[in-house]
Amino acid sequence: MSLWYNMIMIIGITGTLGAGKGTIVRYLVEKHGFRHYSVRVWISEEIARRGLPINRDTMASVGNDVRAQYGSGYISEQLVGRAVENGGNAVIESVRSLGEAGYLQSHGAHLWAVDANLQARYQRITDRASETDHVSLEKFVTDERREFENTDPTKQNISGVMGMADTILHNDGTPEELYAQIEEAFAALPA
């Protein structure tokens, strides 16, 4: 185990598009005092530095480029660095590559995955309407397929990362049902 693991707990969150990663993060922040660090926000900051438009295609391209340039676990490494610097338990959201997940787990982090049925997930992204969510159902499905499997550890592989998860949550019911699963998963974590 690494030195930072002894100081803080880190949970990485992965999952299918619109499955409820943000809901889990908000719950951990509000109910358990975690600090939130987002791969998506980190990549958006990099996109802004490059002067590019923020959309899902650019996010995928820039994320892949950064991981290819600096290593497959680089983004997780940067976010863990911020977490250690700031102190307190941390949740790292939107872990999508095998390298990022591997870096987190090799340093003692816990990895949780969340999934839900396709229609519910598409409705959620339509409702939240972020800059990357203005897409048709067809584009949503195409984007997810592109990010779902890949043998290159620098590229998105949601399926592979979910397969590495220590805990899998299912978000097909009410928020309260998801919260109960979060509490169960949280209670099962080593002290």
mmCIF file of C-alpha atoms in Angstrom:
data_model
loop_
_atom_site.group_PDB
_atom_site.id
_atom_site.type_symbol
_atom_site.label_atom_id
_atom_site.label_comp_id
_atom_site.label_asym_id
_atom_site.label_seq_id
_atom_site.Cartn_x
_atom_site.Cartn_y
_atom_site.Cartn_z
ATOM 1 C CA MET A 1 0.000 0.000 0.000
ATOM 2 C CA SER A 2 1.137 3.468 -0.734
ATOM 3 C CA LEU A 3 1.817 6.268 1.721
ATOM 4 C CA TRP A 4 -1.148 8.367 0.617
ATOM 5 C CA TYR A 5 -3.541 5.462 1.149
ATOM 6 C CA ASN A 6 -2.713 5.576 4.848
ATOM 7 C CA MET A 7 -3.742 9.233 4.986
ATOM 8 C CA ILE A 8 -6.930 9.245 2.901
ATOM 9 C CA MET A 9 -9.490 6.928 1.337
ATOM 10 C CA ILE A 10 -10.008 7.186 -2.414
ATOM 11 C CA ILE A 11 -12.944 5.758 -4.332
ATOM 12 C CA GLY A 12 -12.852 5.787 -8.125
ATOM 13 C CA ILE A 13 -16.198 5.839 -9.930
ATOM 14 C CA THR A 14 -16.783 4.320 -13.368
ATOM 15 C CA GLY A 15 -19.885 3.316 -15.266
ATOM 16 C CA THR A 16 -21.906 3.533 -18.401
ATOM 17 C CA LEU A 17 -22.921 6.935 -19.785
ATOM 18 C CA GLY A 18 -25.699 8.506 -17.705
ATOM 19 C CA ALA A 19 -25.807 5.626 -15.204
ATOM 20 C CA GLY A 20 -25.501 7.804 -12.101
ATOM 21 C CA LYS A 21 -21.815 8.447 -11.444
ATOM 22 C CA GLY A 22 -22.588 12.046 -10.483
ATOM 23 C CA THR A 23 -25.365 10.968 -8.130
ATOM 24 C CA ILE A 24 -22.969 8.651 -6.311
ATOM 25 C CA VAL A 25 -20.375 11.406 -6.094
ATOM 26 C CA ARG A 26 -22.866 13.941 -4.705
ATOM 27 C CA TYR A 27 -24.005 11.421 -2.106
ATOM 28 C CA LEU A 28 -20.446 10.667 -0.963
ATOM 29 C CA VAL A 29 -19.652 14.388 -0.803
ATOM 30 C CA GLU A 30 -22.829 15.356 1.070
ATOM 31 C CA LYS A 31 -23.233 12.347 3.384
ATOM 32 C CA HIS A 32 -19.635 11.272 3.985
ATOM 33 C CA GLY A 33 -17.599 14.445 3.458
ATOM 34 C CA PHE A 34 -15.587 13.262 0.451
ATOM 35 C CA ARG A 35 -13.853 15.753 -1.828
ATOM 36 C CA HIS A 36 -14.748 15.420 -5.513
ATOM 37 C CA TYR A 37 -12.191 15.165 -8.319
ATOM 38 C CA SER A 38 -13.405 14.641 -11.884
ATOM 39 C CA VAL A 39 -11.555 13.170 -14.855
ATOM 40 C CA ARG A 40 -14.101 14.973 -17.032
ATOM 41 C CA VAL A 41 -13.324 18.349 -15.427
ATOM 42 C CA TRP A 42 -9.571 17.709 -15.669
ATOM 43 C CA ILE A 43 -9.891 16.925 -19.385
ATOM 44 C CA SER A 44 -12.152 19.990 -19.873
ATOM 45 C CA GLU A 45 -9.406 22.137 -18.322
ATOM 46 C CA GLU A 46 -6.911 20.646 -20.784
ATOM 47 C CA ILE A 47 -9.296 21.261 -23.697
ATOM 48 C CA ALA A 48 -9.646 24.908 -22.631
ATOM 49 C CA ARG A 49 -5.829 25.232 -22.488
ATOM 50 C CA ARG A 50 -5.718 23.948 -26.061
ATOM 51 C CA GLY A 51 -8.487 26.319 -27.187
ATOM 52 C CA LEU A 52 -10.733 23.527 -28.462
ATOM 53 C CA PRO A 53 -14.525 23.161 -28.229
ATOM 54 C CA ILE A 54 -15.813 21.107 -25.299
ATOM 55 C CA ASN A 55 -17.851 18.154 -26.544
ATOM 56 C CA ARG A 56 -17.706 14.388 -26.070
ATOM 57 C CA ASP A 57 -15.612 13.834 -29.216
ATOM 58 C CA THR A 58 -12.994 16.396 -28.153
ATOM 59 C CA MET A 59 -12.989 15.034 -24.602
ATOM 60 C CA ALA A 60 -12.288 11.515 -25.882
ATOM 61 C CA SER A 61 -9.609 12.734 -28.286
ATOM 62 C CA VAL A 62 -7.793 14.957 -25.766
ATOM 63 C CA GLY A 63 -8.019 12.344 -22.992
ATOM 64 C CA ASN A 64 -6.548 9.715 -25.312
ATOM 65 C CA ASP A 65 -3.818 12.120 -26.419
ATOM 66 C CA VAL A 66 -2.821 12.990 -22.845
ATOM 67 C CA ARG A 67 -2.702 9.331 -21.804
ATOM 68 C CA ALA A 68 -0.689 8.399 -24.923
ATOM 69 C CA GLN A 69 1.757 11.253 -24.268
ATOM 70 C CA TYR A 70 2.247 10.909 -20.498
ATOM 71 C CA GLY A 71 1.140 7.370 -19.641
ATOM 72 C CA SER A 72 -2.115 5.471 -19.326
ATOM 73 C CA GLY A 73 -2.588 6.338 -15.643
ATOM 74 C CA TYR A 74 -1.541 9.982 -15.924
ATOM 75 C CA ILE A 75 -4.919 11.631 -15.353
ATOM 76 C CA SER A 76 -5.612 9.509 -12.261
ATOM 77 C CA GLU A 77 -2.120 10.302 -11.044
ATOM 78 C CA GLN A 78 -2.815 14.039 -11.395
ATOM 79 C CA LEU A 79 -6.135 13.801 -9.550
ATOM 80 C CA VAL A 80 -4.679 11.649 -6.769
ATOM 81 C CA GLY A 81 -1.947 14.268 -6.413
ATOM 82 C CA ARG A 82 -4.588 16.961 -5.937
ATOM 83 C CA ALA A 83 -6.448 14.765 -3.449
ATOM 84 C CA VAL A 84 -3.333 14.100 -1.382
ATOM 85 C CA GLU A 85 -2.396 17.782 -1.455
ATOM 86 C CA ASN A 86 -5.874 18.841 -0.285
ATOM 87 C CA GLY A 87 -6.287 16.027 2.254
ATOM 88 C CA GLY A 88 -9.474 14.246 3.228
ATOM 89 C CA ASN A 89 -11.206 11.320 1.594
ATOM 90 C CA ALA A 90 -11.631 11.668 -2.161
ATOM 91 C CA VAL A 91 -13.908 10.404 -4.888
ATOM 92 C CA ILE A 92 -12.521 10.417 -8.426
ATOM 93 C CA GLU A 93 -15.306 10.404 -10.991
ATOM 94 C CA SER A 94 -15.401 9.181 -14.597
ATOM 95 C CA VAL A 95 -12.586 6.640 -14.591
ATOM 96 C CA ARG A 96 -12.750 5.298 -18.141
ATOM 97 C CA SER A 97 -9.402 3.776 -19.096
ATOM 98 C CA LEU A 98 -7.681 0.624 -17.891
ATOM 99 C CA GLY A 99 -4.555 2.624 -17.108
ATOM 100 C CA GLU A 100 -6.453 5.082 -14.904
ATOM 101 C CA ALA A 101 -8.239 2.276 -13.059
ATOM 102 C CA GLY A 102 -5.033 0.285 -12.698
ATOM 103 C CA TYR A 103 -3.186 3.286 -11.288
ATOM 104 C CA LEU A 104 -5.915 3.873 -8.701
ATOM 105 C CA GLN A 105 -6.138 0.249 -7.614
ATOM 106 C CA SER A 106 -2.369 -0.202 -7.503
ATOM 107 C CA HIS A 107 -2.283 2.664 -5.007
ATOM 108 C CA GLY A 108 -4.979 1.266 -2.733
ATOM 109 C CA ALA A 109 -8.072 3.018 -4.118
ATOM 110 C CA HIS A 110 -11.437 1.293 -4.302
ATOM 111 C CA LEU A 111 -13.197 1.169 -7.664
ATOM 112 C CA TRP A 112 -16.983 1.301 -7.908
ATOM 113 C CA ALA A 113 -18.999 0.867 -11.114
ATOM 114 C CA VAL A 114 -22.587 1.890 -11.817
ATOM 115 C CA ASP A 115 -24.907 0.763 -14.588
ATOM 116 C CA ALA A 116 -28.552 1.259 -15.588
ATOM 117 C CA ASN A 117 -30.764 0.426 -18.538
ATOM 118 C CA LEU A 118 -30.231 2.345 -21.788
ATOM 119 C CA GLN A 119 -33.506 4.297 -21.860
ATOM 120 C CA ALA A 120 -33.098 5.550 -18.285
ATOM 121 C CA ARG A 121 -29.514 6.581 -18.992
ATOM 122 C CA TYR A 122 -30.428 8.477 -22.160
ATOM 123 C CA GLN A 123 -33.277 10.264 -20.366
ATOM 124 C CA ARG A 124 -30.873 11.293 -17.582
ATOM 125 C CA ILE A 125 -28.322 12.812 -19.949
ATOM 126 C CA THR A 126 -31.084 14.607 -21.829
ATOM 127 C CA ASP A 127 -32.399 16.023 -18.539
ATOM 128 C CA ARG A 128 -29.001 17.163 -17.248
ATOM 129 C CA ALA A 129 -28.183 18.902 -20.555
ATOM 130 C CA SER A 130 -24.462 19.504 -20.036
ATOM 131 C CA GLU A 131 -22.274 20.670 -22.924
ATOM 132 C CA THR A 132 -21.531 17.047 -23.906
ATOM 133 C CA ASP A 133 -25.111 15.779 -23.549
ATOM 134 C CA HIS A 134 -26.896 17.483 -26.460
ATOM 135 C CA VAL A 135 -27.015 14.348 -28.605
ATOM 136 C CA SER A 136 -29.541 12.106 -30.297
ATOM 137 C CA LEU A 137 -30.156 8.593 -28.987
ATOM 138 C CA GLU A 138 -28.238 7.267 -31.993
ATOM 139 C CA LYS A 139 -25.194 9.460 -31.190
ATOM 140 C CA PHE A 140 -25.449 8.491 -27.507
ATOM 141 C CA VAL A 141 -25.302 4.794 -28.422
ATOM 142 C CA THR A 142 -22.460 5.405 -30.915
ATOM 143 C CA ASP A 143 -20.440 7.354 -28.319
ATOM 144 C CA GLU A 144 -20.899 4.639 -25.731
ATOM 145 C CA ARG A 145 -19.849 1.910 -28.169
ATOM 146 C CA ARG A 146 -16.693 3.896 -29.011
ATOM 147 C CA GLU A 147 -15.834 4.192 -25.315
ATOM 148 C CA PHE A 148 -16.992 0.739 -24.238
ATOM 149 C CA GLU A 149 -14.161 -1.568 -25.334
ATOM 150 C CA ASN A 150 -10.567 -1.038 -26.362
ATOM 151 C CA THR A 151 -7.364 -3.008 -25.942
ATOM 152 C CA ASP A 152 -5.223 0.154 -25.836
ATOM 153 C CA PRO A 153 -4.784 1.100 -22.126
ATOM 154 C CA THR A 154 -4.600 4.792 -23.066
ATOM 155 C CA LYS A 155 -8.122 4.800 -24.533
ATOM 156 C CA GLN A 156 -11.563 4.513 -23.006
ATOM 157 C CA ASN A 157 -12.647 0.998 -22.091
ATOM 158 C CA ILE A 158 -15.693 1.339 -19.850
ATOM 159 C CA SER A 159 -16.420 -2.387 -20.061
ATOM 160 C CA GLY A 160 -12.899 -3.333 -18.992
ATOM 161 C CA VAL A 161 -12.826 -0.782 -16.169
ATOM 162 C CA MET A 162 -16.219 -1.962 -14.929
ATOM 163 C CA GLY A 163 -14.802 -5.489 -14.954
ATOM 164 C CA MET A 164 -12.039 -4.298 -12.596
ATOM 165 C CA ALA A 165 -14.545 -2.784 -10.146
ATOM 166 C CA ASP A 166 -14.575 -3.893 -6.529
ATOM 167 C CA THR A 167 -18.288 -3.018 -6.306
ATOM 168 C CA ILE A 168 -21.035 -2.768 -8.921
ATOM 169 C CA LEU A 169 -24.117 -0.634 -8.250
ATOM 170 C CA HIS A 170 -27.348 -0.839 -10.266
ATOM 171 C CA ASN A 171 -29.299 2.372 -10.782
ATOM 172 C CA ASP A 172 -32.550 1.196 -12.374
ATOM 173 C CA GLY A 173 -34.741 2.144 -9.422
ATOM 174 C CA THR A 174 -35.286 5.158 -7.211
ATOM 175 C CA PRO A 175 -32.560 7.424 -5.868
ATOM 176 C CA GLU A 176 -33.249 5.974 -2.413
ATOM 177 C CA GLU A 177 -32.517 2.473 -3.710
ATOM 178 C CA LEU A 178 -29.208 3.689 -5.125
ATOM 179 C CA TYR A 179 -28.388 5.448 -1.828
ATOM 180 C CA ALA A 180 -29.004 2.171 0.032
ATOM 181 C CA GLN A 181 -26.541 0.405 -2.289
ATOM 182 C CA ILE A 182 -23.982 3.169 -1.724
ATOM 183 C CA GLU A 183 -24.328 2.814 2.048
ATOM 184 C CA GLU A 184 -23.919 -0.958 1.785
ATOM 185 C CA ALA A 185 -20.800 -0.580 -0.380
ATOM 186 C CA PHE A 186 -19.406 2.108 1.899
ATOM 187 C CA ALA A 187 -19.969 -0.015 5.010
ATOM 188 C CA ALA A 188 -18.077 -2.897 3.364
ATOM 189 C CA LEU A 189 -14.930 -0.791 2.826
ATOM 190 C CA PRO A 190 -11.983 -1.582 5.088
ATOM 191 C CA ALA A 191 -11.612 0.900 7.943
#
